[in-house]
XYZ file of C-alpha atoms in Angstrom:
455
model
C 0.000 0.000 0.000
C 1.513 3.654 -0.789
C 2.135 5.306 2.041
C 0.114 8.786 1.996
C 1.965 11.964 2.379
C 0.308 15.263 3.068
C 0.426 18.480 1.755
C 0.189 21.670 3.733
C 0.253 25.077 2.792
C 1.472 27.770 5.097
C -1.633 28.541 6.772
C -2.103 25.094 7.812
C -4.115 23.684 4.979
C -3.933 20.288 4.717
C -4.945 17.891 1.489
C -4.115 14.339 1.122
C -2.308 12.703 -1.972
C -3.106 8.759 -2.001
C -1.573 6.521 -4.366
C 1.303 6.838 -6.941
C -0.844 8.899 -9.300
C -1.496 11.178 -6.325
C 1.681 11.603 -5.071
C 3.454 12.277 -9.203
C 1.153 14.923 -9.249
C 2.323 17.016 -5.879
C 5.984 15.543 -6.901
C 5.179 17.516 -10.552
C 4.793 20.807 -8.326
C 8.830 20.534 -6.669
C 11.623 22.029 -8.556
C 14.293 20.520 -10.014
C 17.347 20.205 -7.194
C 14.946 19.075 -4.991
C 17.452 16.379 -3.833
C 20.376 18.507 -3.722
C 22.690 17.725 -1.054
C 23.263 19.555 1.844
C 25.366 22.328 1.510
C 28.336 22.820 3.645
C 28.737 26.233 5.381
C 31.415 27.707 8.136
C 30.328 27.718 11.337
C 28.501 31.434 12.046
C 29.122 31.972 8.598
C 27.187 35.311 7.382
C 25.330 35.237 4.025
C 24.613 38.791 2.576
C 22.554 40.405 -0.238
C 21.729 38.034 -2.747
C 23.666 35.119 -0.989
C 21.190 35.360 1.708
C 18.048 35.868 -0.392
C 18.109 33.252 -2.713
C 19.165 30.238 -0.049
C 16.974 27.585 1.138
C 16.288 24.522 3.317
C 19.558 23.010 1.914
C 21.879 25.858 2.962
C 20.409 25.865 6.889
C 22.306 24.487 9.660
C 22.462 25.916 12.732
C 24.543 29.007 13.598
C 24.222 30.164 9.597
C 23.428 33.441 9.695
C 21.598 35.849 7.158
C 21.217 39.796 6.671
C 19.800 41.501 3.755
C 18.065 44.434 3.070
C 15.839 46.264 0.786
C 18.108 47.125 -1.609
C 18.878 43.420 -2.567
C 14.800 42.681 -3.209
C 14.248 41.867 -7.013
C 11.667 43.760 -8.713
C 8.085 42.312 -8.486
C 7.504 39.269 -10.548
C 11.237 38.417 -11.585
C 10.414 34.637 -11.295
C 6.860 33.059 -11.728
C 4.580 32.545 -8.547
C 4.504 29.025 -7.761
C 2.631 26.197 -6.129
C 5.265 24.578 -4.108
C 3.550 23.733 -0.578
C 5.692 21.081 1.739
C 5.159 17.420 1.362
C 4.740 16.434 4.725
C 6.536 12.408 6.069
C 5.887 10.747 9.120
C 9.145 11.638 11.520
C 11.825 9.489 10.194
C 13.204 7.307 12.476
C 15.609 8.638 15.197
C 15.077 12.474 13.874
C 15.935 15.066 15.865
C 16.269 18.728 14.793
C 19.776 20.129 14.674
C 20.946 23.141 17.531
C 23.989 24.841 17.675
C 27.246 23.233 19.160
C 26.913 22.975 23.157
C 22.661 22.673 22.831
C 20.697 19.303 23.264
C 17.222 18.344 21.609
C 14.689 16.032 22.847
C 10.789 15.521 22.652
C 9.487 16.558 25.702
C 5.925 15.752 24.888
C 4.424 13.873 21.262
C 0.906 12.924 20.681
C -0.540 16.406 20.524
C -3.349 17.406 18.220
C -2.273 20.658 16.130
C -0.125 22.334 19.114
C 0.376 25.592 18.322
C 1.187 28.878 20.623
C 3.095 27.683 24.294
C 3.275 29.998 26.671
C 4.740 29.104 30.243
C 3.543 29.468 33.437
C 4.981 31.220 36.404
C 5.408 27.691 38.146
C 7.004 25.996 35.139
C 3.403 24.325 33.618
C 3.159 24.296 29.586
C -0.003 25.963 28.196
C -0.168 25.084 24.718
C -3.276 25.796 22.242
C -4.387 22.960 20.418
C -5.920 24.954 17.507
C -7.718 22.222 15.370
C -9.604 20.615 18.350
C -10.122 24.160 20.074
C -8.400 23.349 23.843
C -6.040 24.412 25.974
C -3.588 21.635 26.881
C -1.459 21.817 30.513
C 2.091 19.618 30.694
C 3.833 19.576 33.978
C 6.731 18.210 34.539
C 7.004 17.395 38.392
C 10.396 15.473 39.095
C 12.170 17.527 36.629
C 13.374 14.658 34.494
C 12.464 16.296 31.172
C 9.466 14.559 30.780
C 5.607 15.809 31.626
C 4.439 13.433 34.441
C 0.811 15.353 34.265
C -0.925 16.151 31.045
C -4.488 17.840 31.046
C -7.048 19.244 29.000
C -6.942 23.177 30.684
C -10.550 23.963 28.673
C -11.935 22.623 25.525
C -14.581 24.044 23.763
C -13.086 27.216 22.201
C -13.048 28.824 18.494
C -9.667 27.747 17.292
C -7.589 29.353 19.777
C -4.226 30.606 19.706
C -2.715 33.865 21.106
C -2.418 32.851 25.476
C -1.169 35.023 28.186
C -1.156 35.155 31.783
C -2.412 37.785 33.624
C -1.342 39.914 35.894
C 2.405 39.415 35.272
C 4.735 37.881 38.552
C 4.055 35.166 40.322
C 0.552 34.918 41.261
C -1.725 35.791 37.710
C -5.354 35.858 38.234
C -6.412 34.959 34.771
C -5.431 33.152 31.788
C -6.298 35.135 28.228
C -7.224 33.285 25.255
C -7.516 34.978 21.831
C -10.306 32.999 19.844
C -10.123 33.848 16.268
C -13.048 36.146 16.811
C -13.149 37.028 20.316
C -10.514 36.872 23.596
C -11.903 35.564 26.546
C -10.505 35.025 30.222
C -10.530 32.363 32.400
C -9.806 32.606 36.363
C -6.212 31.044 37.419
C -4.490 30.237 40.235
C -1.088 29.044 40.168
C -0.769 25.685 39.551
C -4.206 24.829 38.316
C -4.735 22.066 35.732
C -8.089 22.534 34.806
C -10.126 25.995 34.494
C -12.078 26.540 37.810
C -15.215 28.761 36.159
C -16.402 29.505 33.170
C -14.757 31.837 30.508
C -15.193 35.839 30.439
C -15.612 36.934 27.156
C -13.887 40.658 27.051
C -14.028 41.332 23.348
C -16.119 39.737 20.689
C -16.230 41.960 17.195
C -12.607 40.240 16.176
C -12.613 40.103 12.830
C -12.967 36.305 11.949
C -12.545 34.096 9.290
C -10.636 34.770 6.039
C -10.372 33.881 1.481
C -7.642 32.735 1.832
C -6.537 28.922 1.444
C -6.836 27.157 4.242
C -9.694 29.801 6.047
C -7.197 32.831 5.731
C -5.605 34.110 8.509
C -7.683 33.023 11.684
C -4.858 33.126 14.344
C -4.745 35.961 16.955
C -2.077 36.156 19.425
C -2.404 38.527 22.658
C 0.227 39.844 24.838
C 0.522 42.763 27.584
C 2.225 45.813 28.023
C 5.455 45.726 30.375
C 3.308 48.100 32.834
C 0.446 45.684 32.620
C -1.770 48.624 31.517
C -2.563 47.560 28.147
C -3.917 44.467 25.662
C -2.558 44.069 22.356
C -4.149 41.712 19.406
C -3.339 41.098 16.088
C -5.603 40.525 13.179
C -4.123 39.492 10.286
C -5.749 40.103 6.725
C -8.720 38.387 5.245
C -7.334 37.987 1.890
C -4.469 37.940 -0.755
C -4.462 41.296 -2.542
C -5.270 39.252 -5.775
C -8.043 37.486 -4.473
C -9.994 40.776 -3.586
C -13.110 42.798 -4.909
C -13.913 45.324 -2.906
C -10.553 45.604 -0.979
C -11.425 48.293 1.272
C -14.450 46.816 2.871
C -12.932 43.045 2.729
C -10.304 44.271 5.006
C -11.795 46.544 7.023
C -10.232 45.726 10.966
C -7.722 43.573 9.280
C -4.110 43.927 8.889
C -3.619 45.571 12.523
C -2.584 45.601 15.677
C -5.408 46.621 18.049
C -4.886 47.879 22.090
C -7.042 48.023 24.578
C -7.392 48.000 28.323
C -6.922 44.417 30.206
C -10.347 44.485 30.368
C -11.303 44.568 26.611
C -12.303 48.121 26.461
C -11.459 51.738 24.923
C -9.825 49.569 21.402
C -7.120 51.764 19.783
C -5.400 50.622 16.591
C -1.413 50.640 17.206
C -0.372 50.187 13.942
C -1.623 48.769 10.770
C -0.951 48.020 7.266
C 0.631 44.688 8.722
C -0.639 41.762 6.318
C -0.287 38.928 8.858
C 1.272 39.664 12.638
C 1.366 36.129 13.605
C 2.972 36.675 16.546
C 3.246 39.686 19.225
C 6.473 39.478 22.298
C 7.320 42.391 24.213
C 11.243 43.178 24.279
C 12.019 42.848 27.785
C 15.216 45.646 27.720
C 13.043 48.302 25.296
C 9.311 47.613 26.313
C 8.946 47.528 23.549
C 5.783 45.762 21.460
C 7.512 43.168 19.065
C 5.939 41.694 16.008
C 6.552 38.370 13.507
C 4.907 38.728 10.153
C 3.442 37.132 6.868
C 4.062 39.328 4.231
C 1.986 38.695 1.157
C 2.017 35.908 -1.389
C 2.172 35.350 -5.167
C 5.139 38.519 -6.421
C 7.371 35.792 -7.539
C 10.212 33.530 -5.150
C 11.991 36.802 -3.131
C 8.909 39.289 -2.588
C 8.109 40.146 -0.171
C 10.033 39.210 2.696
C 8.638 38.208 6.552
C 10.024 40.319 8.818
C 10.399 40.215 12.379
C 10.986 43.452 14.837
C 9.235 46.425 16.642
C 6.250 47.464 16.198
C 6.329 51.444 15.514
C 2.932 53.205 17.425
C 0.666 54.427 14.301
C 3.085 53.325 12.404
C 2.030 52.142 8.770
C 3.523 48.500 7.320
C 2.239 48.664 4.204
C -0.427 46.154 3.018
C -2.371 46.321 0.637
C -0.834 49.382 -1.019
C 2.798 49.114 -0.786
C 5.446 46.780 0.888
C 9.324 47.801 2.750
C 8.951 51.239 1.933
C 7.752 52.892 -1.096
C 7.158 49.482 -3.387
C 3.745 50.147 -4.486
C 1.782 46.720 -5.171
C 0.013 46.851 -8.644
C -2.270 44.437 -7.678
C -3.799 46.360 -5.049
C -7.210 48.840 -6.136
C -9.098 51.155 -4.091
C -8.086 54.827 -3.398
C -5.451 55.579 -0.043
C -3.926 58.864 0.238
C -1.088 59.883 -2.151
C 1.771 60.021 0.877
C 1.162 56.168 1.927
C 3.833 55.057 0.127
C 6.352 57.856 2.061
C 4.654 56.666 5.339
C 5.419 53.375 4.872
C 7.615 51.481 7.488
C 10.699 49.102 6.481
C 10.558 46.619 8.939
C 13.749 45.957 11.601
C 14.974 42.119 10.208
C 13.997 41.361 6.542
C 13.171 37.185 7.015
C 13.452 35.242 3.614
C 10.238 35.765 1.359
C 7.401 33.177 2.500
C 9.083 31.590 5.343
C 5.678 31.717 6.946
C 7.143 33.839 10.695
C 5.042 32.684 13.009
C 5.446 33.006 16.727
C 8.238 35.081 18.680
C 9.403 35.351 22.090
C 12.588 36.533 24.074
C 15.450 34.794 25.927
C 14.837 36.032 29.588
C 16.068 32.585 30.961
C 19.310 32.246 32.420
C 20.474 28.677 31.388
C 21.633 29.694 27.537
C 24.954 31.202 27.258
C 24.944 34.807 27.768
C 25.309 35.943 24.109
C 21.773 34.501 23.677
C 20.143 36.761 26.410
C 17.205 38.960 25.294
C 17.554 38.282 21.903
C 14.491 37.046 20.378
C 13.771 33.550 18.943
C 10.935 33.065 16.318
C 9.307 29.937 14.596
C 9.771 29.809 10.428
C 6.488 27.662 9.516
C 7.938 27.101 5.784
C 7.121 28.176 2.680
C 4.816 27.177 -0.202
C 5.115 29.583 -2.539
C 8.139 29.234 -3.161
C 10.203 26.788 -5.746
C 13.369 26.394 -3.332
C 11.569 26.381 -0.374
C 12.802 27.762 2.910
C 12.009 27.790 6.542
C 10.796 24.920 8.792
C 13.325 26.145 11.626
C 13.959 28.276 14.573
C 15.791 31.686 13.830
C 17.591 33.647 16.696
C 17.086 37.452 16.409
C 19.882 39.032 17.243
C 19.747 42.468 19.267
C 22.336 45.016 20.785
C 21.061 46.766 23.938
C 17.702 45.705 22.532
C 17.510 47.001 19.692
C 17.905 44.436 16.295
C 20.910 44.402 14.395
C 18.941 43.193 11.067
C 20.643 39.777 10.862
C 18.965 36.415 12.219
C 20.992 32.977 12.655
C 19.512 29.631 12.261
C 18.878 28.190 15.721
C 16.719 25.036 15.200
C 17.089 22.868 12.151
C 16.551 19.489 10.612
C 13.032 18.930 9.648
C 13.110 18.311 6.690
C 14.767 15.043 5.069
C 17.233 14.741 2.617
C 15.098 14.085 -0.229
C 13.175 17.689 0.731
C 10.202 15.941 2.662
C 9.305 17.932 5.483
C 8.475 16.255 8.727
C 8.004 18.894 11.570
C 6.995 22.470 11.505
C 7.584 25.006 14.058
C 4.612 26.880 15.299
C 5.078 28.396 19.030
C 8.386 29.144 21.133
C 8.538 29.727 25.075
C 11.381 29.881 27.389
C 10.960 27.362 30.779
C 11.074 28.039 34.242
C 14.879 26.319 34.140
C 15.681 27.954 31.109
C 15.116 25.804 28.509
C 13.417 26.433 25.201
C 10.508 24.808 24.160
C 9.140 24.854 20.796
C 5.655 23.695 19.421
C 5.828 21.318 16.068
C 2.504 20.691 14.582
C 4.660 18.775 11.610
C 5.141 15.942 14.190
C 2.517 16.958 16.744
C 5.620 17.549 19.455
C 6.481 19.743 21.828
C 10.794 19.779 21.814
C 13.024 20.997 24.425
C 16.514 22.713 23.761
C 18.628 22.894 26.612
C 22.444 23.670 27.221
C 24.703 21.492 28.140
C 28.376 22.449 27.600
């Protein structure tokens, strides 16, 4: 019998190719060199400009680093748009992903169902939303042996959930904060719980839900709070592709933003906007900063437009649908905006290879990791499909200086994908332990993995 393997785009699609007929056809949609070897690279060797652009999966291995800028971006539709979405293969065998020199990797946890954002509690506990079944799951790992000794269903019930945050900060949080994909709702906490102890409070429910795009469009939200505590942020990522729209304006109206609000769900502001898909929302622990990872849109051809990770500049404009890093006007985009928009726009901090699919972000605050690694920012590359030398499915560290980014990011967390260019694992959420370590959310292999150091 031929063994199925599944396609999945970047938003999480997934479709099924059974047989040898089925399986020719998604082969027929891989470039040539899809086999290549593995290329060999110096360790904390720096690819620039074009170098940097045009490398994928093959070139990765952790401690490869990358920085490129605007000025290296090819003009819009150089090469074709293509079809090129990850074949996803059971885990091989003995797979691990690859960490720098000095790190170890283990599954913590396997057996989850879609885990996506993990987000850790002040006693250590691992709250992880399980999207596609709409729960909160709760690991906790007692004796300290790297292994979860409890695992519990927090709440089920939900509208795929993602962003989670505790609430307030320090040791003793009243509430847990769930961002539905239309709505954020609160449930009461007390340290250590495993299960939700009353119902949930819903504190704002006129999200923008749903999407056009493949795959539902861009449902996640993700939640975090100010450094004071005095604030709510949410991100809403766009309904659409610009392509796909008639009507633009009112398709993406309270789309493509990042809204604030009170803790309690009231007096909204929008913080910025113009952001096609802010999968993820961290705040820099040295700046206070509000920190974003992003989407950027589909179908310009292999290198436009790149993800980017960095701050998040209050009112500040990102773009979408008009115009992308800077003054790039999108041709495919209709509907009148003022004539300065494209002067306004913002060029994000760390330009992350086009369609990489950013997804969540968080900051080293632990103390475990050597100290080079402190409060710079890790962030979860879902991998591409559009695309035809794919790239992502990995880990990036951010770099920063006195937190602020330098504009380079270095491959932390490698290895999912096989030699032959299947992809087995896909890395979704990223938290930092009690102890230290890093955990990271694969909903590729359904795992939870744990990256410790142990030079």
């Amino acid at each position: 019998m031929t063994t199925p393997k599944i396609r999945i785009s970047r938003t999480g699609a997934l479709t099924m190719a059974l047989g040898a007929a089925g399986a020719l056809s998604l082969m027929a949609l891989c470039p040539a060199g899809k086999t290549e070897p593995q290329k060999a690279h110096a360790p904390n060797e720096l690819l620039t400009g074009q170098a940097a652009l045009n490398s994928d999966w093959a070139d990765d291995q952790p401690g490869l680093r990358r920085h490129f800028t605007v000025a290296d971006l090819p003009a819009a539709y150089a090469t074709q748009s293509v079809d090129n979405g990850a074949h996803m293969v059971p885990k091989p065998d003995g797979a691990l992903p690859k960490a720098p020199a000095g790190f170890a990797v283990e599954a913590f946890a396997t057996g989850l169902n879609n885990p996506r954002k993990i987000i850790t509690a002040p006693n250590g506990d691992l709250f992880i939303a399980e999207s596609g079944p709409n729960r909160i799951h709760v690991l906790r790992d007692t004796d300290g042996d790297g292994k979860p000794d409890s695992n519990e269903v927090f709440v089920d019930g939900l509208k795929q959930p993602f962003g989670l945050a505790f609430y307030p900060a320090g040791p003793n949080p009243k509430y847990l904060y769930v961002a539905n994909t239309d709505s954020v709702v609160r449930f009461p906490y007390h340290k250590g719980d495993l299960k939700a102890t009353g119902p949930g409070e819903t504190i704002i429910d006129d999200i923008s839900g749903g999407g056009r795009l493949r795959g539902g469009g861009h449902w996640t939200r993700d939640i975090v709070f100010s450094k004071d505590g005095k604030h709510l942020f949410v991100s809403v990522g766009s309904r659409s592709n610009v392509e796909e729209n008639d009507g633009l304006i009112e398709v993406e109206k309270r789309r493509a933003r990042i809204f604030e609000y009170d803790v309690d769900g009231k007096n909204e502001q929008v913080y910025a906007s113009g952001i096609r898909n802010p999968v993820g929302i961290a705040i820099n622990p040295i700046t206070a900063e509000l920190w974003m990872s992003v989407n950027e849109r589909d179908g310009l051809g292999d290198n436009l437009v790149p993800d980017y990770v960095g701050h998040v500049e209050p009112g500040g404009f990102y773009g979408w649908p008009w115009y992308y890093m800077g003054n790039n006007p999108d041709g495919r985009a209709k509907g009148d905006h003022p004539a300065d928009l494209g002067a306004k726009t913002l060029i994000p901090d760390v330009l992350v290879q086009p369609h990489s699919a950013s997804l969540c972000v968080t900051f080293y605050e632990g103390k475990q990791f050597p100290k080079e690694y402190v409060n710079d920012a890790f962030a979860a590359e879902h991998g591409s499909w559009n695309r035809a030398r794919r790239t992502g499915y990995k880990v990036i560290r951010v770099a920063t200086k006195k937190g602020k980014a330098t504009g380079e990011y270095q491959d932390f967390l490698t290895g999912f994908v096989t030699t032959e260019g299947d992809v087995w694992g896909r890395p979704v959420g990223v938290t930092v332990g009690k102890n230290g370590d890093l955990f990271v959310t694969d909903d590729g292999s359904n795992t939870v993995w744990r990256v410790s150091y142990k030079k």
